[in-house]
Short mmCIF file of C-alpha atoms and ligand atoms in Angstrom, two decimals:
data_model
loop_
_atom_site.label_atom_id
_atom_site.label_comp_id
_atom_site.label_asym_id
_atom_site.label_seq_id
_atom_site.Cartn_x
_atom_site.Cartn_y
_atom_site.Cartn_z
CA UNK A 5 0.00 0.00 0.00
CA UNK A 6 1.53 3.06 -0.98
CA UNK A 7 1.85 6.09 1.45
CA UNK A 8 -1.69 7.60 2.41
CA UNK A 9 -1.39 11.56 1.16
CA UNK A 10 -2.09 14.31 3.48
CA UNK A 11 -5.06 15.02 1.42
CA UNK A 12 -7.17 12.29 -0.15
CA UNK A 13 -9.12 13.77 -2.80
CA UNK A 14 -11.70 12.37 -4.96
CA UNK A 15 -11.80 12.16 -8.92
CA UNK A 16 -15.44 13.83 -10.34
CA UNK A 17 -16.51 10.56 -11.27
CA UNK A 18 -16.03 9.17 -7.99
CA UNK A 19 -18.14 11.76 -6.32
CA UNK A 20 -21.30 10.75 -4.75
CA UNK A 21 -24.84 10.95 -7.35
CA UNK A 22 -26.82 9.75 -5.02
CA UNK A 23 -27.39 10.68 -1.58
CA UNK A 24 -28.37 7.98 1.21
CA UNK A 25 -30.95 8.13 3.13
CA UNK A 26 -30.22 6.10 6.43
CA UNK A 27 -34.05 5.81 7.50
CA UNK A 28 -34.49 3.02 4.43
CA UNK A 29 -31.75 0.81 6.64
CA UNK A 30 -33.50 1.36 10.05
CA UNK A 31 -35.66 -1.35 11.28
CA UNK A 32 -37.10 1.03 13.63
CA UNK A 33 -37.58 4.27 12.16
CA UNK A 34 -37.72 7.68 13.64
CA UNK A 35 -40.66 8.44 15.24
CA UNK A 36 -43.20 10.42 12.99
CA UNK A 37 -43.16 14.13 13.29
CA UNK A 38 -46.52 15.80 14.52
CA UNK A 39 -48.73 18.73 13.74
CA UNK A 40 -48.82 21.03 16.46
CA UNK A 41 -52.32 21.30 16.25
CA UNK A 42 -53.97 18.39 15.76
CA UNK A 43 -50.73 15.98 17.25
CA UNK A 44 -51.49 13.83 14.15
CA UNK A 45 -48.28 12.17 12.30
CA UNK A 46 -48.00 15.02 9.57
CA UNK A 47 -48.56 14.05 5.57
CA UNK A 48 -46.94 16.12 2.70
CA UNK A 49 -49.81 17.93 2.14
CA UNK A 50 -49.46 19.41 6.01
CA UNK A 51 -46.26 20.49 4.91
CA UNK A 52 -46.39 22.07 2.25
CA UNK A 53 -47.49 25.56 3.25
CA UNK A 54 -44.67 26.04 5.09
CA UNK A 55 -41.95 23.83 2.82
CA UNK A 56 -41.04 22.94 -0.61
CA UNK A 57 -43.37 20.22 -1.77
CA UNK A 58 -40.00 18.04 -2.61
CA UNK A 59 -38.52 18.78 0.43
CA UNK A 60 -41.68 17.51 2.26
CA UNK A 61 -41.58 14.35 0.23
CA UNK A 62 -38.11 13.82 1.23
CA UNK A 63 -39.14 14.93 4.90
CA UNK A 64 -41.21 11.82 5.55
CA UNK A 65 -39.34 9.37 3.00
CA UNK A 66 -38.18 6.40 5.56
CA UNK A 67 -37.86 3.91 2.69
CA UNK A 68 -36.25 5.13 -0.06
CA UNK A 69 -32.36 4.16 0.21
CA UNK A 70 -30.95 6.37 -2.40
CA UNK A 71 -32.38 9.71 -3.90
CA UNK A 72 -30.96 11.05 -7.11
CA UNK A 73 -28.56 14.35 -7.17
CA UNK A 74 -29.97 16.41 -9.13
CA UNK A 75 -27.27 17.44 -12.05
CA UNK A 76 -27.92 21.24 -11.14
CA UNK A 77 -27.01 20.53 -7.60
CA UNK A 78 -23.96 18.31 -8.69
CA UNK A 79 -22.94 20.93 -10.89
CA UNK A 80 -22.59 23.50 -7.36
CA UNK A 81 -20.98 21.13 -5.68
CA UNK A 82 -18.30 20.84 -8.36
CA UNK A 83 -17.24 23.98 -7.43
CA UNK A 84 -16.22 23.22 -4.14
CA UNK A 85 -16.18 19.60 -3.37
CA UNK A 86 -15.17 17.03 -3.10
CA UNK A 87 -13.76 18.60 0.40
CA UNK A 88 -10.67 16.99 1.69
CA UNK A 89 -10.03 13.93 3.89
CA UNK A 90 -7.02 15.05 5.37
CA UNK A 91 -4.29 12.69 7.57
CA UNK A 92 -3.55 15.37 10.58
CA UNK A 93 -0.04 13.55 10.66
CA UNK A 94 1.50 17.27 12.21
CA UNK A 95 -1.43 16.31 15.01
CA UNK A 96 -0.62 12.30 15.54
CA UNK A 97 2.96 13.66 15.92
CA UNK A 98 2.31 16.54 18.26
CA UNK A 99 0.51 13.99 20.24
CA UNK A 100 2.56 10.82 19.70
CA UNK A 101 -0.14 8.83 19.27
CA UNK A 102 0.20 6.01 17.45
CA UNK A 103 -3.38 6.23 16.18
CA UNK A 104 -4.22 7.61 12.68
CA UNK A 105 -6.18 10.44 12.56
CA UNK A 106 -8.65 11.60 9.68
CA UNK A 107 -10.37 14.65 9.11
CA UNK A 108 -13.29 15.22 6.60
CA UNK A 109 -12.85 19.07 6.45
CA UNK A 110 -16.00 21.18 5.12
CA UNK A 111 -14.85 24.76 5.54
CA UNK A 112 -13.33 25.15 1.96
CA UNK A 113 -16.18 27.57 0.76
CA UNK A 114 -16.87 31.23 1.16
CA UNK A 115 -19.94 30.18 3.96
CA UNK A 116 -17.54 28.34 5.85
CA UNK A 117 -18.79 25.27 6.53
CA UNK A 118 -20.80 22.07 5.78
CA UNK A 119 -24.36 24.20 5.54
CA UNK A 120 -23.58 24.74 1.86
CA UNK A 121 -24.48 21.21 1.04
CA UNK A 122 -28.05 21.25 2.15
CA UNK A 123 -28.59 25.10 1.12
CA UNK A 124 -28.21 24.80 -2.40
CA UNK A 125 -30.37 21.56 -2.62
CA UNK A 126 -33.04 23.49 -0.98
CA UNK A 127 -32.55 26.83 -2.82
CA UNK A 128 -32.47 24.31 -5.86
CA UNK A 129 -35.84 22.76 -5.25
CA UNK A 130 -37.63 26.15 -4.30
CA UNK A 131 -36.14 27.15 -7.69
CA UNK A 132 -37.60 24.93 -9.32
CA UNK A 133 -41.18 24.56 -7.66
CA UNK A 134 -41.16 28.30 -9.04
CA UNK A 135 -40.93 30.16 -5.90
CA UNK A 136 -39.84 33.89 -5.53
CA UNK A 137 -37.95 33.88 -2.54
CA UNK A 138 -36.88 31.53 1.03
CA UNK A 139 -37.00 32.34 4.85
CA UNK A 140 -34.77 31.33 7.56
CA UNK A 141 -33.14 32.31 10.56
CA UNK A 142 -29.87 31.95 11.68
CA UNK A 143 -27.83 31.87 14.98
CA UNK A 144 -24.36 32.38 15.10
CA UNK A 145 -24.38 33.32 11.49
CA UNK A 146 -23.32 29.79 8.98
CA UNK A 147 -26.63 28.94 7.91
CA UNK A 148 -27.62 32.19 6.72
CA UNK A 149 -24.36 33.04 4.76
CA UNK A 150 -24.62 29.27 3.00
CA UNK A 151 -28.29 29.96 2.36
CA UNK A 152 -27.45 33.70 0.55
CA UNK A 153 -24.78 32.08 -1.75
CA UNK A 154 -27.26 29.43 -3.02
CA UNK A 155 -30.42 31.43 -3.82
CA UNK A 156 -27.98 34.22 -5.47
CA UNK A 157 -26.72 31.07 -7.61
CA UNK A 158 -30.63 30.05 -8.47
CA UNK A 159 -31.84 33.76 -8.65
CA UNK A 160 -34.36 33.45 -5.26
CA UNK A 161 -34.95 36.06 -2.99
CA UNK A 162 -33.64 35.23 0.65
CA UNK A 163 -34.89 36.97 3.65
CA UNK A 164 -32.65 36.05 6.84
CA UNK A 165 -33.80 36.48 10.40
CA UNK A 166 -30.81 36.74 12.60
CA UNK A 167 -30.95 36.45 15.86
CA UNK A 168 -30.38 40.04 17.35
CA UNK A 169 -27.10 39.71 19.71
CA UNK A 170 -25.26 37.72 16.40
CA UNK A 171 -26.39 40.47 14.26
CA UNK A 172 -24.61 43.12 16.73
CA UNK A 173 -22.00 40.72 17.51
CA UNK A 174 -21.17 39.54 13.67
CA UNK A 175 -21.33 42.83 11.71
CA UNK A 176 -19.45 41.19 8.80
CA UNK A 177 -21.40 37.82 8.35
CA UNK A 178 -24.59 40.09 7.98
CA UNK A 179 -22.34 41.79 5.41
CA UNK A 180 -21.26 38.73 3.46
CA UNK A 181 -24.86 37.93 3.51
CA UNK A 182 -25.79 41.17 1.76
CA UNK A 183 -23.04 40.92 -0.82
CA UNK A 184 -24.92 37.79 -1.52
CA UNK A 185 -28.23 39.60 -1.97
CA UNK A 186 -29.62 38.80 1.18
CA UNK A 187 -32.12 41.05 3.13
CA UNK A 188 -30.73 40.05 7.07
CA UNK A 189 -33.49 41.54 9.74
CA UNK A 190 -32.45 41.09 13.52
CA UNK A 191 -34.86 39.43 15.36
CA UNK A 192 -36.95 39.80 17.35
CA UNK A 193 -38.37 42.49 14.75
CA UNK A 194 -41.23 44.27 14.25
CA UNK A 195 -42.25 42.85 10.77
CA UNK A 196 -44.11 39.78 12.18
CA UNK A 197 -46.79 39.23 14.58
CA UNK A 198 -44.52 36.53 16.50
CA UNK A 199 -41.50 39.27 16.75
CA UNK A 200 -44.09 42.33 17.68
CA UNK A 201 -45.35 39.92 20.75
CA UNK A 202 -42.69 39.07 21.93
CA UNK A 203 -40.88 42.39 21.69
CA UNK A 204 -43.78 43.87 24.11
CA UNK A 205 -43.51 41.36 26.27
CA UNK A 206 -39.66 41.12 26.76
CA UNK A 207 -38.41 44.90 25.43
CA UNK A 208 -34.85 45.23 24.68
CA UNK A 209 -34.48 40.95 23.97
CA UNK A 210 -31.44 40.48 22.32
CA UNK A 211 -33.64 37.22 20.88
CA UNK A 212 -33.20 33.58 20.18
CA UNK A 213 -32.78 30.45 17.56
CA UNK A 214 -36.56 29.63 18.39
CA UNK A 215 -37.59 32.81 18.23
CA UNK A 216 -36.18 33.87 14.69
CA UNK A 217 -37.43 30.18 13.64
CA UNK A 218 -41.38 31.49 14.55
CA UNK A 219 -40.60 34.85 12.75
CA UNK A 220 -39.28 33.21 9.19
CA UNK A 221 -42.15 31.08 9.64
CA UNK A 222 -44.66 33.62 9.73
CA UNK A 223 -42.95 35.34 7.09
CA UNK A 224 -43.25 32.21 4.82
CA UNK A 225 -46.64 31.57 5.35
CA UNK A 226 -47.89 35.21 5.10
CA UNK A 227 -46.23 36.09 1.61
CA UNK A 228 -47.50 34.73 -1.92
CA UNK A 229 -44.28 32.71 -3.59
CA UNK A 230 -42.54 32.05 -0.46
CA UNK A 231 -41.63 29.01 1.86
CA UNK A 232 -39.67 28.44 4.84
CA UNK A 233 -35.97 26.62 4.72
CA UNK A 234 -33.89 25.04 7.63
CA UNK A 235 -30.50 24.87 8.06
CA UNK A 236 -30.22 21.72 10.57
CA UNK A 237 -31.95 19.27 12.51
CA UNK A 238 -34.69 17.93 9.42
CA UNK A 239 -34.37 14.58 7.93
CA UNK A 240 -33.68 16.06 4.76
CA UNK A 241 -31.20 18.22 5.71
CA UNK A 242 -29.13 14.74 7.17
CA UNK A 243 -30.12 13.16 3.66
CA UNK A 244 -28.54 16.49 1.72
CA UNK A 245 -25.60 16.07 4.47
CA UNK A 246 -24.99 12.34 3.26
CA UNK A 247 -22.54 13.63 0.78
CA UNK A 248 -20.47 14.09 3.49
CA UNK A 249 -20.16 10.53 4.67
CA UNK A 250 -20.23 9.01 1.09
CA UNK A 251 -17.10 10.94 0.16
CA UNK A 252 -15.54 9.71 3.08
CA UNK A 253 -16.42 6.44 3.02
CA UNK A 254 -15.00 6.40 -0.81
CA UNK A 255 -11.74 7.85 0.05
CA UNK A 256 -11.01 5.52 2.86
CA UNK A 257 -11.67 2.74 0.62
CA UNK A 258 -9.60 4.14 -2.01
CA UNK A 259 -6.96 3.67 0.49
CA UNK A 260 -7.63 0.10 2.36
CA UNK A 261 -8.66 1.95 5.26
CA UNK A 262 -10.87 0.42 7.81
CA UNK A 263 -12.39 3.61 10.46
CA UNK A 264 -12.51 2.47 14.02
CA UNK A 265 -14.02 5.92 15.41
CA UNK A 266 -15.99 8.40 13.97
CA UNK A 267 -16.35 11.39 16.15
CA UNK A 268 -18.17 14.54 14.78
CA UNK A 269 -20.34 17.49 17.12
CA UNK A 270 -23.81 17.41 17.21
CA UNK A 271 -26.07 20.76 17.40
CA UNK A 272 -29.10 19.85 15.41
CA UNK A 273 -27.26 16.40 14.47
CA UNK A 274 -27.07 17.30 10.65
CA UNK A 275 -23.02 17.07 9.78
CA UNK A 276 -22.62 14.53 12.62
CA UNK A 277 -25.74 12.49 10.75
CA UNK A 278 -24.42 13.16 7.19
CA UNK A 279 -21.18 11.81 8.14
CA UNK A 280 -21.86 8.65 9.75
CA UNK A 281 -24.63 7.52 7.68
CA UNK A 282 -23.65 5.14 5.21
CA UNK A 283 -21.15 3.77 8.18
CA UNK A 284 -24.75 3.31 10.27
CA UNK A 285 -26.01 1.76 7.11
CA UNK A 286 -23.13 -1.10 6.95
CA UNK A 287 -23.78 -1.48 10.58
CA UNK A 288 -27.42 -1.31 10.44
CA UNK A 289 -26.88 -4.27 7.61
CA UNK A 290 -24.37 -6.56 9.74
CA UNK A 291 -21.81 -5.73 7.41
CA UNK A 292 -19.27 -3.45 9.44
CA UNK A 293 -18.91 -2.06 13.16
CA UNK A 294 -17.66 1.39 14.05
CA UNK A 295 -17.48 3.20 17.42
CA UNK A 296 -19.38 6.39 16.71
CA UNK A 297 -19.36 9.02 18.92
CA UNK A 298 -21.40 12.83 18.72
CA UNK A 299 -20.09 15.46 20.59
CA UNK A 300 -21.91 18.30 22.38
CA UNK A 301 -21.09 21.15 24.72
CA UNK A 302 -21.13 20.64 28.52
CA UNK A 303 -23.54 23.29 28.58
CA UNK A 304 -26.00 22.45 26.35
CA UNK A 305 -26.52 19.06 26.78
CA UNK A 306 -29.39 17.40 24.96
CA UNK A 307 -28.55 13.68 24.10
CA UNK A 308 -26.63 13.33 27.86
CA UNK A 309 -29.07 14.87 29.82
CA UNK A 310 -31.76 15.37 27.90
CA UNK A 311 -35.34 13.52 27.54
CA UNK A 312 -36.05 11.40 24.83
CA UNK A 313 -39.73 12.67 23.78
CA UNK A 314 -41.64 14.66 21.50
CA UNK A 315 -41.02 18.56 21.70
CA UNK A 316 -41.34 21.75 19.69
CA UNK A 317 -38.82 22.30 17.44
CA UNK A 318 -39.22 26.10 17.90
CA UNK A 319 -40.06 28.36 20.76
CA UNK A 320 -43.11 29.80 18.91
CA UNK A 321 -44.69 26.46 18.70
CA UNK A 322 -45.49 26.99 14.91
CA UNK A 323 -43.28 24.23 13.90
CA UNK A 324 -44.33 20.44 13.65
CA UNK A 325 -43.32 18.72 16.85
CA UNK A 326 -40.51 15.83 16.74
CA UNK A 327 -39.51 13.06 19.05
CA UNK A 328 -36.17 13.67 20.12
CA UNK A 329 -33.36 14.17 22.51
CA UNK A 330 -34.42 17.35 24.38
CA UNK A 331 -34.01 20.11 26.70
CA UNK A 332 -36.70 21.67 25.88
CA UNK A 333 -37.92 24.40 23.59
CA UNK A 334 -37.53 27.30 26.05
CA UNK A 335 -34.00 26.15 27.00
CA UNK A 336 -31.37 28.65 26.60
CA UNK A 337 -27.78 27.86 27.66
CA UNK A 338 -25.90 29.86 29.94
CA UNK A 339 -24.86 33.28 29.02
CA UNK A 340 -21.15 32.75 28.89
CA UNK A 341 -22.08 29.59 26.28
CA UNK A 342 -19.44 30.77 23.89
CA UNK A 343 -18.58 27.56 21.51
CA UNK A 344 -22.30 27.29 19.25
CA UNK A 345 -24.44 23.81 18.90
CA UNK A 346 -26.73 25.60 21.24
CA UNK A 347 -30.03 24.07 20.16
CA UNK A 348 -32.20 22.40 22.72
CA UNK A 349 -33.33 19.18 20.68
CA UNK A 350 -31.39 16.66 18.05
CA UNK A 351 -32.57 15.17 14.59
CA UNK A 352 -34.89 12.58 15.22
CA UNK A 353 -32.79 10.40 13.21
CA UNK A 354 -29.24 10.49 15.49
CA UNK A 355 -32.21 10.86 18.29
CA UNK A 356 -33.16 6.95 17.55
CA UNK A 357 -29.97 5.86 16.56
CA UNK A 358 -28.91 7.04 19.96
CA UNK A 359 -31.87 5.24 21.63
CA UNK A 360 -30.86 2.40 19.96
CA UNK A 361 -27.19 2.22 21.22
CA UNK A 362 -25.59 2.29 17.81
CA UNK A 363 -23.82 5.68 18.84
CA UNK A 364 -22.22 7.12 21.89
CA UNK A 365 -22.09 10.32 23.21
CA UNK A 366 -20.17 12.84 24.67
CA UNK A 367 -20.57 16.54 26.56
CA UNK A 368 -17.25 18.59 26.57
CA UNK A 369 -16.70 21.97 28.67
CA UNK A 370 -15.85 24.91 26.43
CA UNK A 371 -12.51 25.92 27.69
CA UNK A 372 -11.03 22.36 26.99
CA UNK A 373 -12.92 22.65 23.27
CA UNK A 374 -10.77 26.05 22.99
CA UNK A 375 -7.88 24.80 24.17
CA UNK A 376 -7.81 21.33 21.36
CA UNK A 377 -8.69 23.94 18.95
CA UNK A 378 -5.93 26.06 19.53
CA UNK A 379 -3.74 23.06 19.34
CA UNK A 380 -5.37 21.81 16.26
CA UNK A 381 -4.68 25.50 14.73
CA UNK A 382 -1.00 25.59 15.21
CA UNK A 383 -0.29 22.20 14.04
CA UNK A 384 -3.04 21.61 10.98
CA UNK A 385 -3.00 25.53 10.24
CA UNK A 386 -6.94 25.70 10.18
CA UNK A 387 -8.44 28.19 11.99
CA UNK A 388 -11.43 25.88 13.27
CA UNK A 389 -15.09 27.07 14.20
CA UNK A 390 -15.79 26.13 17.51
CA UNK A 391 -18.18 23.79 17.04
CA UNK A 392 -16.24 21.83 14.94
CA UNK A 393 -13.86 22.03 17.79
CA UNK A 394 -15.93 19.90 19.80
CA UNK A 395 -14.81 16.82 17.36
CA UNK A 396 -11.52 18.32 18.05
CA UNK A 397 -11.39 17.66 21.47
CA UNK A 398 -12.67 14.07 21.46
CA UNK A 399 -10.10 12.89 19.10
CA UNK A 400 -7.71 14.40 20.75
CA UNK A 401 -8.58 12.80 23.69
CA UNK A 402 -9.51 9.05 21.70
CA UNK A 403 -5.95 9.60 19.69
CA UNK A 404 -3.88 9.85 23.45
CA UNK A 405 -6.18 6.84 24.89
CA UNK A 406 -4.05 4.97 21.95
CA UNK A 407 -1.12 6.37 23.04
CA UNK A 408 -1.84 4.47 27.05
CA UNK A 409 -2.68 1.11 24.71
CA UNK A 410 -0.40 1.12 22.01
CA UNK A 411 -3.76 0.89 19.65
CA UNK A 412 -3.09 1.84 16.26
CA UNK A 413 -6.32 3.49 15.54
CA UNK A 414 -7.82 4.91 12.78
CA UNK A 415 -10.01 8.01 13.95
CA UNK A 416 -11.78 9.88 11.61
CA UNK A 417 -13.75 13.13 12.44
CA UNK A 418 -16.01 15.72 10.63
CA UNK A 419 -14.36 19.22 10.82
CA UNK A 420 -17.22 21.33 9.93
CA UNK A 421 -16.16 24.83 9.55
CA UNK A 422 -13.83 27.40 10.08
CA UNK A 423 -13.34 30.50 12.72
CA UNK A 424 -12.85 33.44 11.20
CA UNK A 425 -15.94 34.98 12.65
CA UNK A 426 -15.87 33.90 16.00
CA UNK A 427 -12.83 35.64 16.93
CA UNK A 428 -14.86 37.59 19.93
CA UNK A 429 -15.51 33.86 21.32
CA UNK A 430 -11.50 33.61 20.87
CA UNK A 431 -10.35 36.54 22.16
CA UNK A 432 -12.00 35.12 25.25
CA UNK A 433 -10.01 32.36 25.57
CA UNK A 434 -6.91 33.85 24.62
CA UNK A 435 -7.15 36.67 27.53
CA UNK A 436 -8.52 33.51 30.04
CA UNK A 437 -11.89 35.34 30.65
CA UNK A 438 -13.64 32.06 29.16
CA UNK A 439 -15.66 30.09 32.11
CA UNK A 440 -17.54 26.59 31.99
CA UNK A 441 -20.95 26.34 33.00
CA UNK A 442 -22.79 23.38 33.43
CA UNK A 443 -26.51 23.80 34.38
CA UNK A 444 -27.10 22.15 37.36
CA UNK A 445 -30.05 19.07 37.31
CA UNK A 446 -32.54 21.19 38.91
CA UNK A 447 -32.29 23.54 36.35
CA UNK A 448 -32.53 21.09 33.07
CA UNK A 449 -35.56 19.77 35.06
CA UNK A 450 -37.29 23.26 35.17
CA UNK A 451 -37.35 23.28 30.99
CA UNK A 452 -37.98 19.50 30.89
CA UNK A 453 -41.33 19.62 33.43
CA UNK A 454 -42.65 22.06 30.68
CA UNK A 455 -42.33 19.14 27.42
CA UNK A 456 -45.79 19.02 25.78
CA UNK A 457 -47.71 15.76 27.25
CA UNK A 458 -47.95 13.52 23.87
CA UNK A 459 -46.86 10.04 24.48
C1 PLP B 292 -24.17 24.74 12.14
C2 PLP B 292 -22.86 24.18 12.41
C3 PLP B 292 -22.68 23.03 13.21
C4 PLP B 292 -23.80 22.34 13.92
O1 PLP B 292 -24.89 21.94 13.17
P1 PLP B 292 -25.25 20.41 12.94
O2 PLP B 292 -26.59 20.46 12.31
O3 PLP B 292 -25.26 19.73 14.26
O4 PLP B 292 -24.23 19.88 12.03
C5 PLP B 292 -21.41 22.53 13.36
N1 PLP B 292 -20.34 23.13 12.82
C6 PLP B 292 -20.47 24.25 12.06
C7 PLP B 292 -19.25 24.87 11.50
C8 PLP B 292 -21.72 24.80 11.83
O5 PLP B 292 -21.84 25.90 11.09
#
């Protein structure tokens, strides 16, 4: 076997034109999302006010294995996949580990990240249902940037509700949004009913994920030509995410290699789902075992401390409710949360795969996430984000168990984005004003007594 590069790349017609859709494999499926008014299992037709009709159909597909790239779509990702799989050999010898480590790095486009991948399938299918224009919110700032880029590709108008403190805090990923074409409103506004209420009732809110979710809703469903789009969390946007996995899985076997661990960080689950998926699907088939393990912050702990049951998605309540790993939908983590994947519930998919013990998981305090990605930084030269720093820290940590055992290893892990815009969330660490918090069990069980009563 010749040398493994530092970068395994993948010809075009290796490149995935299919994605896979792990819910076909699963004996036990997710559980059904509801309506939030009736608590009925939701059909296509319930969804289709408020998304893309394909995207519904994909939504509730749990059978079909493979669903065709579109050539449009393939044609995008040409321009920036296939992303790297990258040996960190300058990490395995900073550490001395004798394990191999793999990354599968997604922050080699303008948005920064993996979101790219699901936003131009969306943008592509709004496109072509003959829409004018998309909502959305966004958080710290990825999804709404990918989002922008792909409906300036397909010629869509894309409205972007940004949660007020990132829109003061990020001045410039508002700004990359409007070079794309964007219109970016910070929310809570006053341009919806949802925003307007709860503006009244909490003046001067610097606002929330669920809150700018209810907003972009309303704004979908109140203007002619429009639908709402969602960054994370949705079965489809796992099944859009695949790409990542399949790539992977096609470059390690260009190579003989044989994974042991796959590690990746898990906010709504999406990357972390998209990656391990056709991995699940060997193991889901008896043909292969992996150790899988998703990664969330200490402080924001949904699949280690959270309830497995059905919850709002949003903190309006507009949205369909899932069964998941949750906090609840009023949870909000601490304020010195610093490090992203701050959502209080988890795909339903990695929620049941989870619940059926086919992956592990793991909660990591934010200063120890800051402190892998600063060692990642100066020896791999990426400037990570710090969620994807969360996968960081867990290799790290798997890659020096090997060096105790003398186990020869071969971790891979999903490095989602890059930095460059959470340098305020850096600076932090670097001056050692960043603090861990970890909500107490009293506290998690004040948002969990409030879960609707469904089962
Ligand atoms: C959004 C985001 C995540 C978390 O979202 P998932 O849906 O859990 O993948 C992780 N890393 C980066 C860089 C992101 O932008």
């Amino acid at each position: 076997m010749s040398k493994i590069p530092y970068k395994i790349y993948l010809e075009e017609n290796e490149m995935p034109k299919e994605w896979y859709n792990v819910r076909a494999d699963m004996k036990k499926k997710p559980a059904p999302i509801l309506h939030p008014g009736t608590l009925k299992p939701v059909t296509v037709e319930d969804l289709t006010p408020i998304f893309c009709e394909e995207l519904a159909k994909q939504e509730l597909d749990d059978t079909t294995p493979y669903i065709e790239i579109p050539e449009e779509i393939r044609n995008f990702y040409r321009m920036y996949r296939p992303s790297p799989l990258v040996r960190a050999y300058c990490l395995e010898e900073k550490l001395q580990t004798p394990a191999h480590i793999y990354y599968k790095f997604e922050g080699n486009n303008t948005s920064g990240s993996h979101k790219l991948n699901s936003a131009i399938a969306q943008a592509y299918y709004a496109k072509k249902q003959g829409l004018k224009g998309v909502t959305t919110e966004t958080g710290a700032g990825q999804w709404g940037t990918a989002l922008s880029m792909a409906c300036s590709y397909f010629g869509l108008d894309c409205q972007v509700y940004m949660v007020k403190c990132s829109y003061e805090q990020k001045p410039f990923r508002r700004e990359v949004m409007r070079t794309y074409g964007a219109q970016v409103t910070p929310s809570p506004s006053m341009n919806t009913n949802v925003g307007r209420k709860i503006n009244a009732e909490f003046p001067g809110t610097t606002g929330s994920l669920g809150c700018a979710i209810s907003e972009a809703v309303e704004a979908a469903t109140t203007q002619e030509g429009y639908r709402y789009v969602l960054g994370s969390v949705l079965s489809q946007v796992l099944l859009h995410q695949s790409v990542i996995g399949l790539e992977t899985s096609t470059a390690l076997k260009k190579y003989g290699i044989k994974a042991d661990t796959i590690i990746g960080c898990a906010g709504g689950g999406s990357n972390l789902g998209g990656l391990i998926s056709p991995f699940v699907g060997e193991m889901l088939r008896g043909e292969a075992n992996y150790e899988i393990i998703a990664v969330e912050p200490a402080s924001c702990p949904s699949l280690t401390r959270g309830k497995y049951a059905y919850d709002f998605c949003d903190t309006g309540k507009v949205c369909p409710l899932a069964k998941m790993y949750t906090l609840g939908s009023s949870f909000i983590p601490s304020a010195n949360h610093a490090g992203g994947l701050r959502y209080h519930g988890m795909s339903s998919i990695v929620s049941e795969l989870y619940d059926q013990g086919l992956i592990k998981a793991r909660s990591v305090e934010q200063t120890s996430v800051f402190e892998a990605a600063t060692t990642f930084a100066r020896v791999e030269g990426i400037l990570p984000a710090p969620e994807s720093s969360h996968a960081i820290k867990v290799a790290i940590d798997e890659a020096l168990k090997c060096k105790e055992t003398g186990e020869e290893k071969n971790i891979v892990f999903g490095l989602t984005g890059t930095g460059y815009f959470d340098m305020y969330a850096y600076k932090n660490y670097n001056d050692g004003t960043m603090s861990d918090y970890i909500p107490t069990d009293a506290e998690l069980e004040k948002y969990l007594s409030t879960l609707p009563k469904v089962d």
